[in-house]
């Protein structure tokens, strides 16, 4: 059956229908269709309050996905972001009561950057497989988080919570602060990825590592930097999630790494490296969140939401791999 489907895709490609464009832009068409279909069955779906709530919820996953996009464009993976989110959230919440909001944020960021640098060093300079490295780091950080909290959750109890209150409840022109931070970070990172020398080196590193060896690009330094960016954006997400609940559970980020990866792939980034876009990653995350929200409003149970979500994700991964293979064959 799959061979028949693959053959059908090849025929489409051979007839000069640019399947690559479909794979990379089709999700945007799908997103619009998704909004239209759910709006037909639920009056609440496109109400401004519901839309703002969904985007606010998407901001946490989206901010992490922005950093992970750099890693994937470089041809690697980062599966440790979920555990880093848990560790960062409990660390910033715990330190908030002890040393204040700003020092707590600074300490948490430094801790996550150290973790990111370890990931980056092992992958970029020791040439270890990024899947194995970050999967191992996932377990290490989970253990560190449980040891740090003694298995308990952390609550912010200090009286001065003005910074976290502003992040959680503040608005600018009636737009929630998490959404504004999400958009600003996304735009800044899109410029970094598409408009700088670093971005061009990153696309070259992920797209054609062999050619990079002869071009004088320090690919190890570029890959190392992507893990620092991933750790930085995960730190930003840790602040958002700690602000939302004024504390943190020690397992709050569990499973986030797969959802983040799904959002990046739905946004058109290739797992083989060399392609990706921050704006499309953000759209990919929004597709996931609006899909889950629409199913929720239609009364589907939680586990059915996840089944549907992962069917969509698996299709996106299969499409990416199929298109890449066809390109290789046709070249």
Short mmCIF file of C-alpha atoms in Angstrom, two decimals:
data_model
loop_
_atom_site.label_atom_id
_atom_site.label_comp_id
_atom_site.label_asym_id
_atom_site.label_seq_id
_atom_site.Cartn_x
_atom_site.Cartn_y
_atom_site.Cartn_z
CA UNK A 1 0.00 0.00 0.00
CA UNK A 2 2.75 2.42 0.97
CA UNK A 3 4.68 1.65 -2.19
CA UNK A 4 1.57 2.55 -4.19
CA UNK A 5 1.21 5.85 -2.34
CA UNK A 6 4.90 6.63 -2.81
CA UNK A 7 4.60 5.83 -6.50
CA UNK A 8 1.60 8.13 -6.75
CA UNK A 9 3.65 10.95 -5.20
CA UNK A 10 6.46 10.30 -7.66
CA UNK A 11 4.00 10.57 -10.56
CA UNK A 12 2.79 13.90 -9.26
CA UNK A 13 6.36 15.12 -9.03
CA UNK A 14 7.18 13.86 -12.49
CA UNK A 15 4.25 15.87 -13.84
CA UNK A 16 5.96 19.04 -12.66
CA UNK A 17 3.64 19.56 -9.71
CA UNK A 18 6.03 20.94 -7.11
CA UNK A 19 5.34 18.58 -4.24
CA UNK A 20 8.04 20.30 -2.21
CA UNK A 21 5.96 23.45 -2.24
CA UNK A 22 2.92 21.44 -1.18
CA UNK A 23 4.86 19.90 1.66
CA UNK A 24 6.21 23.20 2.89
CA UNK A 25 3.22 25.46 2.21
CA UNK A 26 0.36 22.97 2.43
CA UNK A 27 0.17 23.26 6.20
CA UNK A 28 -0.80 26.93 5.81
CA UNK A 29 -3.68 25.94 3.55
CA UNK A 30 -4.53 23.19 6.02
CA UNK A 31 -4.46 25.70 8.86
CA UNK A 32 -7.02 27.91 7.11
CA UNK A 33 -9.21 24.91 6.31
CA UNK A 34 -8.88 23.77 9.94
CA UNK A 35 -10.09 27.14 11.24
CA UNK A 36 -12.97 27.15 8.78
CA UNK A 37 -14.15 23.62 9.59
CA UNK A 38 -14.06 24.04 13.37
CA UNK A 39 -15.79 27.42 13.13
CA UNK A 40 -18.70 25.69 11.38
CA UNK A 41 -19.25 23.33 14.31
CA UNK A 42 -18.39 25.62 17.22
CA UNK A 43 -19.49 29.23 17.64
CA UNK A 44 -16.93 29.68 20.37
CA UNK A 45 -13.94 28.55 18.29
CA UNK A 46 -13.15 31.87 16.56
CA UNK A 47 -14.27 34.15 19.37
CA UNK A 48 -11.49 36.55 20.30
CA UNK A 49 -11.32 35.29 23.89
CA UNK A 50 -10.81 31.69 22.76
CA UNK A 51 -8.28 32.69 20.10
CA UNK A 52 -6.24 34.72 22.63
CA UNK A 53 -6.34 31.82 25.10
CA UNK A 54 -5.10 29.33 22.52
CA UNK A 55 -2.28 31.59 21.35
CA UNK A 56 -1.25 32.27 24.97
CA UNK A 57 -1.10 28.52 25.59
CA UNK A 58 0.82 28.05 22.35
CA UNK A 59 3.36 30.68 23.39
CA UNK A 60 5.18 28.32 25.79
CA UNK A 61 5.61 25.54 23.24
CA UNK A 62 6.20 28.06 20.47
CA UNK A 63 9.02 29.86 22.28
CA UNK A 64 10.83 26.54 22.81
CA UNK A 65 10.17 25.52 19.20
CA UNK A 66 11.83 28.72 17.98
CA UNK A 67 15.14 27.65 19.52
CA UNK A 68 14.77 24.01 18.47
CA UNK A 69 14.27 25.17 14.87
CA UNK A 70 17.89 26.37 14.82
CA UNK A 71 19.07 22.97 16.04
CA UNK A 72 17.06 21.12 13.39
CA UNK A 73 18.15 23.44 10.58
CA UNK A 74 21.71 22.56 11.61
CA UNK A 75 20.88 18.89 11.07
CA UNK A 76 20.56 17.83 14.72
CA UNK A 77 17.94 17.23 17.42
CA UNK A 78 17.36 18.50 20.94
CA UNK A 79 15.14 16.17 22.97
CA UNK A 80 16.23 17.62 26.31
CA UNK A 81 14.09 20.77 26.11
CA UNK A 82 11.15 19.24 28.03
CA UNK A 83 13.34 18.36 31.00
CA UNK A 84 15.11 21.72 30.75
CA UNK A 85 11.70 23.38 30.95
CA UNK A 86 10.88 21.49 34.15
CA UNK A 87 14.26 22.29 35.67
CA UNK A 88 14.16 25.94 34.63
CA UNK A 89 10.63 26.46 35.93
CA UNK A 90 11.23 24.95 39.38
CA UNK A 91 14.60 26.71 39.65
CA UNK A 92 13.26 30.19 38.85
CA UNK A 93 10.20 29.66 41.07
CA UNK A 94 12.28 28.44 44.00
CA UNK A 95 14.93 31.17 43.70
CA UNK A 96 12.26 33.85 43.32
CA UNK A 97 11.39 33.63 47.01
CA UNK A 98 15.05 33.49 48.07
CA UNK A 99 16.86 36.11 46.01
CA UNK A 100 14.19 38.01 44.08
CA UNK A 101 12.74 37.84 40.58
CA UNK A 102 15.53 39.28 38.43
CA UNK A 103 18.45 37.41 40.09
CA UNK A 104 16.37 34.23 39.94
CA UNK A 105 15.80 34.68 36.22
CA UNK A 106 19.52 35.37 35.66
CA UNK A 107 20.60 32.28 37.64
CA UNK A 108 18.09 30.08 35.85
CA UNK A 109 19.23 31.31 32.44
CA UNK A 110 22.88 30.66 33.31
CA UNK A 111 22.05 27.13 34.48
CA UNK A 112 20.20 26.30 31.27
CA UNK A 113 22.94 27.81 29.13
CA UNK A 114 25.45 25.54 30.89
CA UNK A 115 23.25 22.55 30.02
CA UNK A 116 22.95 23.79 26.44
CA UNK A 117 26.71 24.22 26.19
CA UNK A 118 27.24 20.62 27.34
CA UNK A 119 24.82 19.40 24.67
CA UNK A 120 26.52 21.59 22.09
CA UNK A 121 30.04 20.49 23.05
CA UNK A 122 29.18 16.79 22.89
CA UNK A 123 27.41 17.12 19.52
CA UNK A 124 29.51 19.78 17.79
CA UNK A 125 33.03 19.05 18.98
CA UNK A 126 32.97 15.38 20.03
CA UNK A 127 30.70 14.53 17.05
CA UNK A 128 28.34 12.39 19.13
CA UNK A 129 24.87 11.60 17.82
CA UNK A 130 22.51 14.39 18.87
CA UNK A 131 19.61 11.97 19.45
CA UNK A 132 21.62 9.92 21.95
CA UNK A 133 23.21 12.95 23.63
CA UNK A 134 20.00 14.90 24.21
CA UNK A 135 18.02 11.78 25.14
CA UNK A 136 20.62 11.05 27.79
CA UNK A 137 20.57 14.67 28.91
CA UNK A 138 16.77 14.44 29.20
CA UNK A 139 17.14 11.71 31.83
CA UNK A 140 19.97 13.49 33.63
CA UNK A 141 17.99 16.73 33.97
CA UNK A 142 14.87 14.87 35.09
CA UNK A 143 16.94 13.35 37.87
CA UNK A 144 18.47 16.72 38.74
CA UNK A 145 15.02 18.29 38.96
CA UNK A 146 13.68 15.59 41.29
CA UNK A 147 16.79 15.81 43.46
CA UNK A 148 16.57 19.61 43.63
CA UNK A 149 12.89 19.58 44.61
CA UNK A 150 12.99 16.35 46.64
CA UNK A 151 10.10 15.22 44.47
CA UNK A 152 7.87 18.12 45.53
CA UNK A 153 6.32 20.94 43.55
CA UNK A 154 7.46 24.55 44.06
CA UNK A 155 5.16 27.50 44.75
CA UNK A 156 5.98 31.19 44.71
CA UNK A 157 4.88 32.61 48.06
CA UNK A 158 6.79 35.91 48.23
CA UNK A 159 4.72 39.08 48.42
CA UNK A 160 6.56 40.88 45.62
CA UNK A 161 5.55 39.04 42.46
CA UNK A 162 5.10 42.12 40.27
CA UNK A 163 7.35 40.85 37.45
CA UNK A 164 5.66 37.46 37.20
CA UNK A 165 2.21 39.04 37.65
CA UNK A 166 2.91 41.37 34.73
CA UNK A 167 4.07 38.51 32.51
CA UNK A 168 1.05 36.39 33.42
CA UNK A 169 -1.75 38.95 33.59
CA UNK A 170 -0.37 42.07 31.88
CA UNK A 171 -1.62 43.37 28.54
CA UNK A 172 -0.38 45.87 25.98
CA UNK A 173 -3.13 47.26 23.72
CA UNK A 174 -5.34 44.47 25.11
CA UNK A 175 -2.87 41.84 23.89
CA UNK A 176 -1.58 39.49 26.62
CA UNK A 177 2.12 39.89 27.41
CA UNK A 178 2.99 36.21 26.65
CA UNK A 179 1.70 36.67 23.10
CA UNK A 180 3.70 39.87 22.64
CA UNK A 181 6.88 38.21 23.93
CA UNK A 182 6.19 35.24 21.65
CA UNK A 183 5.82 37.46 18.57
CA UNK A 184 8.82 39.69 19.33
CA UNK A 185 11.10 36.72 20.02
CA UNK A 186 9.87 35.03 16.85
CA UNK A 187 10.58 38.09 14.69
CA UNK A 188 14.04 38.60 16.19
CA UNK A 189 14.95 34.95 15.66
CA UNK A 190 13.58 34.96 12.11
CA UNK A 191 15.90 37.87 11.31
CA UNK A 192 18.81 36.00 12.94
CA UNK A 193 18.04 32.89 10.89
CA UNK A 194 17.29 34.47 7.52
CA UNK A 195 19.08 37.81 7.58
CA UNK A 196 22.51 37.23 9.07
CA UNK A 197 25.78 35.53 8.16
CA UNK A 198 25.23 33.14 11.05
CA UNK A 199 21.94 32.02 9.54
CA UNK A 200 23.50 31.39 6.13
CA UNK A 201 26.29 29.37 7.73
CA UNK A 202 23.68 27.36 9.64
CA UNK A 203 21.69 26.51 6.49
CA UNK A 204 24.93 25.48 4.77
CA UNK A 205 25.98 23.35 7.75
CA UNK A 206 22.68 21.50 7.86
CA UNK A 207 22.17 21.30 4.10
CA UNK A 208 25.56 20.15 2.89
CA UNK A 209 28.03 19.29 5.67
CA UNK A 210 30.61 17.90 3.23
CA UNK A 211 30.74 21.12 1.21
CA UNK A 212 31.05 23.13 4.42
CA UNK A 213 34.28 21.27 5.24
CA UNK A 214 35.93 22.92 2.20
CA UNK A 215 34.34 26.35 2.59
CA UNK A 216 36.12 27.49 5.72
CA UNK A 217 32.95 27.62 7.83
CA UNK A 218 33.49 26.58 11.44
CA UNK A 219 30.52 24.22 11.51
CA UNK A 220 31.27 23.03 15.05
CA UNK A 221 30.94 26.59 16.36
CA UNK A 222 27.71 27.06 14.44
CA UNK A 223 26.17 23.84 15.79
CA UNK A 224 27.35 24.68 19.31
CA UNK A 225 25.58 28.05 19.07
CA UNK A 226 22.29 26.40 18.10
CA UNK A 227 22.20 24.50 21.41
CA UNK A 228 22.79 27.73 23.30
CA UNK A 229 19.85 29.30 21.44
CA UNK A 230 17.70 26.27 22.27
CA UNK A 231 18.60 26.56 25.96
CA UNK A 232 17.92 30.33 25.92
CA UNK A 233 14.43 30.02 24.43
CA UNK A 234 13.64 27.16 26.85
CA UNK A 235 14.64 29.50 29.66
CA UNK A 236 12.20 32.11 28.32
CA UNK A 237 9.47 29.45 28.28
CA UNK A 238 10.34 28.51 31.87
CA UNK A 239 9.62 32.08 32.94
CA UNK A 240 6.28 32.03 31.10
CA UNK A 241 5.12 28.77 32.67
CA UNK A 242 6.30 29.70 36.18
CA UNK A 243 4.45 33.02 35.84
CA UNK A 244 1.27 31.31 34.71
CA UNK A 245 0.94 29.02 37.73
CA UNK A 246 3.07 31.08 40.15
CA UNK A 247 5.21 28.04 40.76
CA UNK A 248 6.09 24.83 38.96
CA UNK A 249 5.58 21.10 39.04
CA UNK A 250 8.77 19.07 38.80
CA UNK A 251 7.37 17.26 35.75
CA UNK A 252 5.76 20.26 34.05
CA UNK A 253 7.81 19.89 30.86
CA UNK A 254 7.39 16.13 30.50
CA UNK A 255 6.52 15.26 26.89
CA UNK A 256 7.02 18.82 25.64
CA UNK A 257 10.04 17.80 23.56
CA UNK A 258 7.86 15.72 21.22
CA UNK A 259 5.19 18.40 20.86
CA UNK A 260 7.86 20.99 20.12
CA UNK A 261 9.46 18.70 17.56
CA UNK A 262 6.05 18.16 15.98
CA UNK A 263 5.43 21.90 15.68
CA UNK A 264 8.80 22.45 14.00
CA UNK A 265 8.20 19.62 11.53
CA UNK A 266 4.68 20.81 10.74
CA UNK A 267 6.25 24.19 10.02
CA UNK A 268 8.21 22.63 7.19
CA UNK A 269 11.65 22.17 8.76
CA UNK A 270 13.35 19.02 7.54
CA UNK A 271 14.67 16.48 10.04
CA UNK A 272 17.57 16.03 7.63
CA UNK A 273 18.64 19.65 8.17
CA UNK A 274 19.21 22.58 5.83
CA UNK A 275 15.68 23.97 5.77
CA UNK A 276 13.33 25.69 8.19
CA UNK A 277 11.68 28.95 9.11
CA UNK A 278 10.82 30.53 12.45
CA UNK A 279 7.57 32.03 11.15
CA UNK A 280 6.47 28.67 9.77
CA UNK A 281 7.44 26.96 13.01
CA UNK A 282 5.16 29.37 14.86
CA UNK A 283 2.36 28.54 12.43
CA UNK A 284 3.06 24.83 12.91
CA UNK A 285 2.68 25.18 16.69
CA UNK A 286 -0.54 27.17 16.22
CA UNK A 287 -1.92 24.42 13.96
CA UNK A 288 -1.34 21.89 16.73
CA UNK A 289 -2.89 24.03 19.46
CA UNK A 290 -5.94 25.07 17.41
CA UNK A 291 -6.44 21.45 16.37
CA UNK A 292 -6.46 20.33 20.01
CA UNK A 293 -8.67 23.26 21.01
CA UNK A 294 -11.18 22.56 18.24
CA UNK A 295 -11.41 18.89 19.20
CA UNK A 296 -11.88 19.90 22.83
CA UNK A 297 -14.73 22.27 21.96
CA UNK A 298 -16.38 19.52 19.91
CA UNK A 299 -16.34 17.27 22.97
CA UNK A 300 -13.62 14.81 21.99
CA UNK A 301 -11.89 13.15 24.90
CA UNK A 302 -8.29 13.99 25.71
CA UNK A 303 -6.77 10.76 24.39
CA UNK A 304 -8.62 11.11 21.08
CA UNK A 305 -7.18 14.61 20.70
CA UNK A 306 -3.69 13.16 21.02
CA UNK A 307 -4.40 10.35 18.58
CA UNK A 308 -5.59 12.81 15.94
CA UNK A 309 -2.69 15.15 16.66
CA UNK A 310 -0.09 12.44 16.24
CA UNK A 311 -1.68 11.13 13.06
CA UNK A 312 -1.21 14.61 11.62
CA UNK A 313 2.37 14.70 12.84
CA UNK A 314 3.27 11.29 11.45
CA UNK A 315 1.81 12.32 8.09
CA UNK A 316 3.94 15.49 8.10
CA UNK A 317 7.11 13.51 8.87
CA UNK A 318 6.33 10.94 6.19
CA UNK A 319 5.66 13.69 3.64
CA UNK A 320 8.97 15.39 4.48
CA UNK A 321 10.95 12.17 4.09
CA UNK A 322 9.12 11.15 0.92
CA UNK A 323 9.70 14.51 -0.74
CA UNK A 324 13.38 14.50 0.21
CA UNK A 325 13.88 11.02 -1.23
CA UNK A 326 12.18 12.00 -4.48
CA UNK A 327 14.37 15.06 -4.77
CA UNK A 328 17.46 12.90 -4.41
CA UNK A 329 16.21 10.48 -7.06
CA UNK A 330 15.30 13.25 -9.52
CA UNK A 331 18.58 15.06 -8.99
#
